[in-house]
Coordinates of C-alpha atoms in Angstrom, one line a residue:
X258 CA -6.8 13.4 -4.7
X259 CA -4.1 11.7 -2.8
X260 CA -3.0 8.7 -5.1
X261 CA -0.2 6.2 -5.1
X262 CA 0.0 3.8 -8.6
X263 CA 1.8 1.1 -9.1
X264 CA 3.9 1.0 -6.1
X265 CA 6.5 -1.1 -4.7
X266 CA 8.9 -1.0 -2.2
X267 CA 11.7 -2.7 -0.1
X268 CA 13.6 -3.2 3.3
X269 CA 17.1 -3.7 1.7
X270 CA 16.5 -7.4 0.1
X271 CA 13.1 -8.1 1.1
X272 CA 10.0 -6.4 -1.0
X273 CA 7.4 -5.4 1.2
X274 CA 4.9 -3.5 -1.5
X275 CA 4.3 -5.2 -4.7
X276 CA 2.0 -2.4 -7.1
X277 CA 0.1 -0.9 -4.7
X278 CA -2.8 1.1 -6.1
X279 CA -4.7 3.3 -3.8
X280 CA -6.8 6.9 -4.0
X281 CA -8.1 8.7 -1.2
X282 CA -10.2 12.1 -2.2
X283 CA -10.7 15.2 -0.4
X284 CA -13.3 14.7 2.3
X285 CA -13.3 11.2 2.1
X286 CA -12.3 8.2 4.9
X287 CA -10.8 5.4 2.6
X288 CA -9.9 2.4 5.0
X289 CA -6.9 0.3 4.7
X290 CA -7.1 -3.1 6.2
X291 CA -5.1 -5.9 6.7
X292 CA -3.6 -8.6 8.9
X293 CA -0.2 -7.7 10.7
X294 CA 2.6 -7.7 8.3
X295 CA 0.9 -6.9 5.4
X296 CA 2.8 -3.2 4.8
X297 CA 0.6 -1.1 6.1
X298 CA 2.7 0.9 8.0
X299 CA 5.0 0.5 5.2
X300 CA 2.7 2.1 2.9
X301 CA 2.0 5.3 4.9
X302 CA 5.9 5.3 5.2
X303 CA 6.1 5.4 1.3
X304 CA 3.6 7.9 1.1
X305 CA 5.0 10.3 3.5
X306 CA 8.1 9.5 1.6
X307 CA 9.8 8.4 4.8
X308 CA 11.0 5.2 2.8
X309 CA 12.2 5.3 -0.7
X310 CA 10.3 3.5 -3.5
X311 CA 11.6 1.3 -5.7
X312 CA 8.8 0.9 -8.3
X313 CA 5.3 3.5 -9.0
X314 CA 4.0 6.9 -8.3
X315 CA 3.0 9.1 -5.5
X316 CA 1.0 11.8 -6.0
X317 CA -1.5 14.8 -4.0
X318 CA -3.2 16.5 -6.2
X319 CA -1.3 18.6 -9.0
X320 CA 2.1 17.6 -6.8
X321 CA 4.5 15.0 -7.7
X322 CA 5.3 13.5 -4.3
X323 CA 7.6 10.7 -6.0
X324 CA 10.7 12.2 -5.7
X325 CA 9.8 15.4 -3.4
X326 CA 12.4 15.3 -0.4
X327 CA 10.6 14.1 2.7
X328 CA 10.8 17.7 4.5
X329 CA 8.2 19.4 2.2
X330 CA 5.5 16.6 1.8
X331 CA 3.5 18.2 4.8
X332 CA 3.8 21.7 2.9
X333 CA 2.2 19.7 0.4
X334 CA -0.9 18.8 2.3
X335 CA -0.1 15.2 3.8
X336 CA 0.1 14.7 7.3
X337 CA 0.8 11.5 9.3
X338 CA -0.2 10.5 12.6
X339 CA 1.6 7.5 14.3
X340 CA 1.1 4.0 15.1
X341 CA 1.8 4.3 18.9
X342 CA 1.2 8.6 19.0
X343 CA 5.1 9.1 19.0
X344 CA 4.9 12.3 21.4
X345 CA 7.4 14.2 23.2
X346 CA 6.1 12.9 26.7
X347 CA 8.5 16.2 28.6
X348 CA 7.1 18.5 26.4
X349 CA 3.4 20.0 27.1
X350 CA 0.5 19.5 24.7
X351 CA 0.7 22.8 23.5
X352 CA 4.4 22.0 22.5
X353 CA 3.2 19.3 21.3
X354 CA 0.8 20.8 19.1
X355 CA 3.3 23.4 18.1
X356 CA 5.6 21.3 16.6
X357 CA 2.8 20.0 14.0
X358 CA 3.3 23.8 12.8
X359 CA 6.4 24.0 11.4
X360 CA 6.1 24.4 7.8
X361 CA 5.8 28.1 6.8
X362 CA 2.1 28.1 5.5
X363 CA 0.9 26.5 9.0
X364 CA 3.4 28.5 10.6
X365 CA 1.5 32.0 9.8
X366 CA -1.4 30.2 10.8
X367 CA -0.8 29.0 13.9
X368 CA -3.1 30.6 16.6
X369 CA -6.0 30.3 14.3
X370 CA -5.3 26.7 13.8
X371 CA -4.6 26.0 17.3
X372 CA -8.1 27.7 18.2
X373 CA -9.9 24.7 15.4
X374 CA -7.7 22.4 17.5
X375 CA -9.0 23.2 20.7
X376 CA -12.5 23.3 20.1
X377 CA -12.2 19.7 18.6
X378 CA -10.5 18.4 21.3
X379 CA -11.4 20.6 24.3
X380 CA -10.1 18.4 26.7
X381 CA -6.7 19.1 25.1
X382 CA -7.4 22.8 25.5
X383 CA -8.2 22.1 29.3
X384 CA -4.4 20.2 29.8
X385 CA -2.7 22.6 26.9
X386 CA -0.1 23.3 29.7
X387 CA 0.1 19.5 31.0
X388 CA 3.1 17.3 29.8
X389 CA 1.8 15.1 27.1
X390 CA 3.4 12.1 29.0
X391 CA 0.9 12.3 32.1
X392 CA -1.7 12.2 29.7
X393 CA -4.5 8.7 29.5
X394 CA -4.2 7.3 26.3
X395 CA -7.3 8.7 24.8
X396 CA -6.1 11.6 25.9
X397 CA -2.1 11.3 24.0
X398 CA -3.9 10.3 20.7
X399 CA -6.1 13.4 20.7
X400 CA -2.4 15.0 20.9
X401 CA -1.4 12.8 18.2
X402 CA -4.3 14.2 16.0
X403 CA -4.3 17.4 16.8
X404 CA -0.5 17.6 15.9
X405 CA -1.1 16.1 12.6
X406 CA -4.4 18.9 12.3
X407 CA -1.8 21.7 12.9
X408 CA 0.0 21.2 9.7
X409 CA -3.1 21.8 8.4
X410 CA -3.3 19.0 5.3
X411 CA -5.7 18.1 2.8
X412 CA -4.9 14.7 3.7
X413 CA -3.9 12.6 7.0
X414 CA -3.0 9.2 7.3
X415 CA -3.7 7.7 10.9
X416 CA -2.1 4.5 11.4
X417 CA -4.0 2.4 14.2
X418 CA -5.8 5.6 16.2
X419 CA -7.7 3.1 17.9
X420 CA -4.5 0.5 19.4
X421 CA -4.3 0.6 22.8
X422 CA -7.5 2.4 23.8
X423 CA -11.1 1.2 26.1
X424 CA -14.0 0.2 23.5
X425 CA -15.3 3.6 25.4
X426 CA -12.7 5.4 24.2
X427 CA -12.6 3.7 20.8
X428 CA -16.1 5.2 20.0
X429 CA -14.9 8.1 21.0
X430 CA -11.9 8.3 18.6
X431 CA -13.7 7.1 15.6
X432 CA -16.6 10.1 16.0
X433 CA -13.5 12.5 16.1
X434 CA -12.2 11.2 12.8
X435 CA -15.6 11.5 11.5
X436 CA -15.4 15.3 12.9
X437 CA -11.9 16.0 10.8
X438 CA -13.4 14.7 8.0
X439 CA -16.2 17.3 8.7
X440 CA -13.5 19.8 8.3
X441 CA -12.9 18.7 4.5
X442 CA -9.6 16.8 5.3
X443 CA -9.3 13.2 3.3
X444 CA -8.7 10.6 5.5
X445 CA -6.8 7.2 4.4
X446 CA -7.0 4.7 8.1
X447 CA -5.4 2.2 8.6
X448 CA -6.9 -0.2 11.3
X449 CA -6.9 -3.9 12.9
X450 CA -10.4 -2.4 13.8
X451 CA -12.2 -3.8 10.8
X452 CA -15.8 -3.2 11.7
X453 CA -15.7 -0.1 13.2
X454 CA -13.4 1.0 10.5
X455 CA -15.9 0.1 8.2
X456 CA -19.0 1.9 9.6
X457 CA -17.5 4.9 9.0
X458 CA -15.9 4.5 5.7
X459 CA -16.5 5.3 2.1
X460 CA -14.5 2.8 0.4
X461 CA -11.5 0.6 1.6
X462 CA -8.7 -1.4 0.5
X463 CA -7.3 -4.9 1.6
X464 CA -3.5 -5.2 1.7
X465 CA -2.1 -8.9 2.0
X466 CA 1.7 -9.9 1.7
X467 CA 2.5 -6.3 0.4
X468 CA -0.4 -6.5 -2.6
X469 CA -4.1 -5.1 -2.8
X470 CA -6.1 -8.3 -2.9
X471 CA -9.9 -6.7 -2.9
X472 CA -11.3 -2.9 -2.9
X473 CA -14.4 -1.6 -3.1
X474 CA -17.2 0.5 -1.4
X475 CA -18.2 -0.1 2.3
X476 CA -21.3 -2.1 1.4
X477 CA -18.7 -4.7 -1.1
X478 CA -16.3 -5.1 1.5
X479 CA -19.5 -5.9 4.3
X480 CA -20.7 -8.1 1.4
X481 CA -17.8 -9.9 0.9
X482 CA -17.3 -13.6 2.4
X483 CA -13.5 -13.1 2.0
X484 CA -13.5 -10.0 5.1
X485 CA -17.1 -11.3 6.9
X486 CA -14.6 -14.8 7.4
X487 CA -11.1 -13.3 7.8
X488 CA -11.5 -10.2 9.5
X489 CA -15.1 -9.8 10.8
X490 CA -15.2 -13.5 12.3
X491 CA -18.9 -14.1 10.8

């Protein structure tokens, strides 16, 4: 289980998580939802450990990630892909994909996991030698997952897959997250995308001003007046 308790955090003065409990277990897609500047993004920074926490715990599994330095949280198991894909547009997709590899473990591993990559994304497999930055934009966030695929983790965070993308392509992206899953990997999403989110997740979290306000299973959250009037506009 992938699990942050009781966790705050800050940018210098200003706090931007106030105890933030959340779990995510293996297999699962947990959403995380929210208006714009509710930490979000800040929380997948704290969980990655790409922001230092002031208050709480992090932890995957039988790992302490609360004070593990940054470099070996994806030899951990966690993986994060990107608001906004964050690729190396001069560098081809195979690079690309490559670089997702660079722990040991996934290291040893890499042609097999490359293989998994390619038959999830065979379009990638049909531009592996294309740079990523003549890519569509369906196209750069199938690089973007795939990446975070290569360091093979028990858990990946995707913060907004779906920004940017055709309501074609949208479907698209949210099957392919249901395909990951398939492959046993815990999925915590974070999305503006609230009913689509919520189709295919287990359970989900709301986030507002840096504090969880209302969790519960897919069917609560539909249920509630709260998300149907604030983020569902029923």
């Amino acid at each position: 289980m992938l699990e942050a308790k009781g966790v705050s955090a800050a940018y210098g003065e200003a706090e931007v998580l106030q105890n933030v409990s959340i779990e995510v277990g293996d297999g699962e897609i947990v959403a995380l939802l929210g208006p714009n500047g509710a930490g979000k993004t800040t929380l997948a920074k704290a969980l990655m450990r790409l922001i230092p926490i002031s208050a709480g715990t992090l932890r995957l599994g039988d790992t302490d990630l609360t004070h593990l330095p940054r470099h070996h949280v994806a030899g951990a198991g966690l993986a994060l892909v990107p608001e906004g894909r964050r690729l190396f547009t001069m560098l081809t997709v195979e690079e690309n994909l490559e670089l997702g590899a660079y722990s040991p473990g996934p290291r040893r591993e890499l042609k097999q996991t490359m293989a998994t990559v390619y038959e999830l994304f065979p379009r990638l497999k049909d531009r592996h030698q294309q740079l990523a930055g003549t890519l569509s934009g369906g196209e750069q966030q199938m690089v973007a997952l795939g990446r975070g695929l290569m360091a093979k983790p028990r858990f990946l965070i995707m913060d907004e897959p779906s920004l940017g993308l055709s309501p074609a392509l949208v479907d698209t992206m949210f099957e392919l997250i249901q395909n990951i899953v398939s492959l046993g990997v815990g999925v915590l999403l974070v999305e503006q995308n609230v009913a689509r989110t919520l189709d295919i997740a287990a359970r989900g979290y709301v986030l507002e001003q840096g504090r969880i306000v209302q969790h519960g299973s897919r069917e609560e959250l539909l249920g509630s007046s709260r998300i149907r009037e604030a983020y569902l506009a029923l």
